[in-house]
């Protein structure tokens, strides 16, 4: 009798309950319904290298009113812009040098520009992750660098997406 009971417990141990997963999925979908569309901060500079503009708009978007202070927003954007100001002139110089030597090197002279632009992109992503951990995740916001298609032409550009994170229900048990 005891073996049969323990056998049922072991059989029950391996059982997969889909009802709980469906309830959790429905709850997540309800939370996502109330999340507004992300705010897009576009590049506003006059130089763009591989889709990355030399500065981003520092004008405070109205959809962030009540979520974050305008001073914090401008401070974050100015940190990103200072990173771009430090890195992008080097990228432009290497781009010009690479274009001049491109025929002689069969395109290999473009590799430094590609590597430098990846490094610039990664440093901005790290900066945005630091900003998220420092402040924005506490405010249920998430900043990230995203590649989007330009509105005016067929080119791609990098923009800063400010996404609204769904609030976790604190009254729901774990």
Tab-separated table of C-alpha atoms in Angstrom:
chain	number	residue	atom	x	y	z
A	1	UNK	CA	0.000	0.000	0.000
A	2	UNK	CA	2.801	2.365	0.894
A	3	UNK	CA	4.610	1.583	-2.350
A	4	UNK	CA	1.509	2.356	-4.367
A	5	UNK	CA	1.067	5.665	-2.554
A	6	UNK	CA	4.701	6.640	-3.056
A	7	UNK	CA	4.396	5.610	-6.714
A	8	UNK	CA	1.497	8.019	-7.124
A	9	UNK	CA	3.491	10.793	-5.498
A	10	UNK	CA	6.396	10.154	-7.854
A	11	UNK	CA	4.030	10.088	-10.847
A	12	UNK	CA	2.526	13.355	-9.642
A	13	UNK	CA	6.016	14.793	-9.289
A	14	UNK	CA	6.629	14.609	-13.033
A	15	UNK	CA	3.223	15.983	-14.020
A	16	UNK	CA	3.112	19.248	-15.956
A	17	UNK	CA	0.277	21.587	-15.176
A	18	UNK	CA	-0.663	23.769	-18.127
A	19	UNK	CA	-3.419	25.625	-16.292
A	20	UNK	CA	-0.927	27.542	-14.147
A	21	UNK	CA	1.106	28.507	-17.211
A	22	UNK	CA	-2.021	29.738	-18.997
A	23	UNK	CA	-3.002	31.852	-15.991
A	24	UNK	CA	0.492	33.360	-15.770
A	25	UNK	CA	0.526	34.074	-19.510
A	26	UNK	CA	-2.890	35.768	-19.290
A	27	UNK	CA	-1.676	37.881	-16.368
A	28	UNK	CA	1.435	38.948	-18.296
A	29	UNK	CA	-0.706	39.867	-21.313
A	30	UNK	CA	-2.939	42.004	-19.066
A	31	UNK	CA	0.127	43.810	-17.713
A	32	UNK	CA	1.447	44.431	-21.227
A	33	UNK	CA	-1.875	45.972	-22.303
A	34	UNK	CA	-1.327	48.885	-19.941
A	35	UNK	CA	2.250	49.588	-21.049
A	36	UNK	CA	2.412	52.654	-23.340
A	37	UNK	CA	4.417	52.734	-26.554
A	38	UNK	CA	8.140	53.436	-26.153
A	39	UNK	CA	9.513	56.954	-26.516
A	40	UNK	CA	11.935	57.375	-29.425
A	41	UNK	CA	14.840	59.824	-29.087
A	42	UNK	CA	16.316	60.418	-32.525
A	43	UNK	CA	19.735	61.620	-33.506
A	44	UNK	CA	19.860	65.329	-34.252
A	45	UNK	CA	23.481	65.800	-35.272
A	46	UNK	CA	24.834	66.795	-38.643
A	47	UNK	CA	27.246	63.829	-38.975
A	48	UNK	CA	26.186	60.180	-39.092
A	49	UNK	CA	28.646	57.284	-39.269
A	50	UNK	CA	27.152	53.821	-39.880
A	51	UNK	CA	23.728	54.988	-38.639
A	52	UNK	CA	25.020	56.542	-35.413
A	53	UNK	CA	24.473	60.290	-35.239
A	54	UNK	CA	26.949	62.574	-33.491
A	55	UNK	CA	24.321	63.722	-30.947
A	56	UNK	CA	20.803	62.966	-29.736
A	57	UNK	CA	17.925	65.366	-29.135
A	58	UNK	CA	17.974	66.725	-25.600
A	59	UNK	CA	14.410	68.087	-25.724
A	60	UNK	CA	12.288	66.531	-22.973
A	61	UNK	CA	9.472	64.372	-24.458
A	62	UNK	CA	6.031	65.180	-23.069
A	63	UNK	CA	5.173	61.491	-22.670
A	64	UNK	CA	7.794	61.223	-19.905
A	65	UNK	CA	6.156	63.918	-17.793
A	66	UNK	CA	5.547	62.555	-14.323
A	67	UNK	CA	7.868	59.591	-14.900
A	68	UNK	CA	11.286	61.237	-14.803
A	69	UNK	CA	12.537	64.750	-14.042
A	70	UNK	CA	13.527	66.819	-17.090
A	71	UNK	CA	16.900	67.497	-15.453
A	72	UNK	CA	17.643	63.756	-15.154
A	73	UNK	CA	16.615	63.184	-18.757
A	74	UNK	CA	18.869	65.984	-20.000
A	75	UNK	CA	21.746	64.752	-17.831
A	76	UNK	CA	21.423	61.243	-19.285
A	77	UNK	CA	21.255	62.519	-22.854
A	78	UNK	CA	24.238	64.797	-22.246
A	79	UNK	CA	26.249	61.779	-20.982
A	80	UNK	CA	25.419	59.906	-24.178
A	81	UNK	CA	26.238	62.968	-26.284
A	82	UNK	CA	29.583	63.441	-24.542
A	83	UNK	CA	30.454	59.799	-25.269
A	84	UNK	CA	29.577	60.398	-28.932
A	85	UNK	CA	31.532	63.664	-28.982
A	86	UNK	CA	34.594	61.831	-27.690
A	87	UNK	CA	34.412	58.816	-30.044
A	88	UNK	CA	32.799	59.913	-33.297
A	89	UNK	CA	35.493	62.338	-34.605
A	90	UNK	CA	38.005	59.469	-34.568
A	91	UNK	CA	35.523	57.318	-36.482
A	92	UNK	CA	35.058	60.060	-39.100
A	93	UNK	CA	38.824	60.421	-39.599
A	94	UNK	CA	39.237	56.670	-40.059
A	95	UNK	CA	36.246	56.634	-42.427
A	96	UNK	CA	37.815	59.299	-44.648
A	97	UNK	CA	41.163	57.519	-44.561
A	98	UNK	CA	39.455	54.203	-45.318
A	99	UNK	CA	37.560	55.663	-48.269
A	100	UNK	CA	40.730	57.174	-49.739
A	101	UNK	CA	42.642	53.906	-49.480
A	102	UNK	CA	39.733	51.589	-50.265
A	103	UNK	CA	40.727	50.854	-53.870
A	104	UNK	CA	44.347	50.088	-52.988
A	105	UNK	CA	43.503	47.830	-50.033
A	106	UNK	CA	40.526	46.092	-51.681
A	107	UNK	CA	38.224	47.334	-48.906
A	108	UNK	CA	40.375	46.191	-45.988
A	109	UNK	CA	40.998	49.797	-44.972
A	110	UNK	CA	37.349	50.003	-43.857
A	111	UNK	CA	37.831	47.451	-41.047
A	112	UNK	CA	39.161	49.976	-38.501
A	113	UNK	CA	36.053	52.131	-39.014
A	114	UNK	CA	33.744	49.165	-38.542
A	115	UNK	CA	35.540	48.101	-35.358
A	116	UNK	CA	35.565	51.649	-33.964
A	117	UNK	CA	31.859	52.123	-34.653
A	118	UNK	CA	31.096	48.830	-32.869
A	119	UNK	CA	33.189	50.001	-29.927
A	120	UNK	CA	31.316	53.325	-29.831
A	121	UNK	CA	27.985	51.516	-29.960
A	122	UNK	CA	29.010	49.170	-27.154
A	123	UNK	CA	30.191	52.036	-24.969
A	124	UNK	CA	26.820	53.768	-25.413
A	125	UNK	CA	25.000	50.528	-24.609
A	126	UNK	CA	27.096	50.126	-21.455
A	127	UNK	CA	26.387	53.730	-20.491
A	128	UNK	CA	22.648	53.204	-20.982
A	129	UNK	CA	22.784	50.003	-18.923
A	130	UNK	CA	24.551	51.923	-16.141
A	131	UNK	CA	21.836	54.605	-16.327
A	132	UNK	CA	19.149	51.902	-16.173
A	133	UNK	CA	20.666	50.289	-13.100
A	134	UNK	CA	21.317	53.625	-11.424
A	135	UNK	CA	17.912	55.224	-11.897
A	136	UNK	CA	15.553	54.190	-14.659
A	137	UNK	CA	14.726	50.620	-13.650
A	138	UNK	CA	13.549	52.012	-10.302
A	139	UNK	CA	11.204	54.285	-12.254
A	140	UNK	CA	9.949	51.363	-14.412
A	141	UNK	CA	11.759	52.674	-17.497
A	142	UNK	CA	14.349	50.972	-19.693
A	143	UNK	CA	16.681	52.842	-22.056
A	144	UNK	CA	18.319	51.026	-24.950
A	145	UNK	CA	19.990	51.735	-28.255
A	146	UNK	CA	17.938	50.400	-31.142
A	147	UNK	CA	18.357	50.265	-34.901
A	148	UNK	CA	15.376	51.678	-36.792
A	149	UNK	CA	14.549	52.530	-40.370
A	150	UNK	CA	14.636	56.267	-41.124
A	151	UNK	CA	11.312	57.918	-41.871
A	152	UNK	CA	12.616	59.919	-44.825
A	153	UNK	CA	14.682	57.328	-46.696
A	154	UNK	CA	15.597	53.657	-46.824
A	155	UNK	CA	18.609	53.988	-44.497
A	156	UNK	CA	18.929	52.618	-40.961
A	157	UNK	CA	19.687	54.787	-37.934
A	158	UNK	CA	20.317	54.224	-34.259
A	159	UNK	CA	17.816	55.740	-31.847
A	160	UNK	CA	17.413	55.634	-28.095
A	161	UNK	CA	14.246	53.770	-27.126
A	162	UNK	CA	12.795	54.521	-23.713
A	163	UNK	CA	10.512	51.618	-22.896
A	164	UNK	CA	7.973	51.532	-20.076
A	165	UNK	CA	8.361	48.424	-17.941
A	166	UNK	CA	5.182	46.808	-16.633
A	167	UNK	CA	4.726	47.177	-12.916
A	168	UNK	CA	4.936	43.922	-11.032
A	169	UNK	CA	1.828	43.168	-8.991
A	170	UNK	CA	2.950	43.276	-5.360
A	171	UNK	CA	-0.250	41.702	-4.065
A	172	UNK	CA	0.174	38.508	-6.101
A	173	UNK	CA	1.887	35.715	-4.171
A	174	UNK	CA	5.092	34.171	-5.508
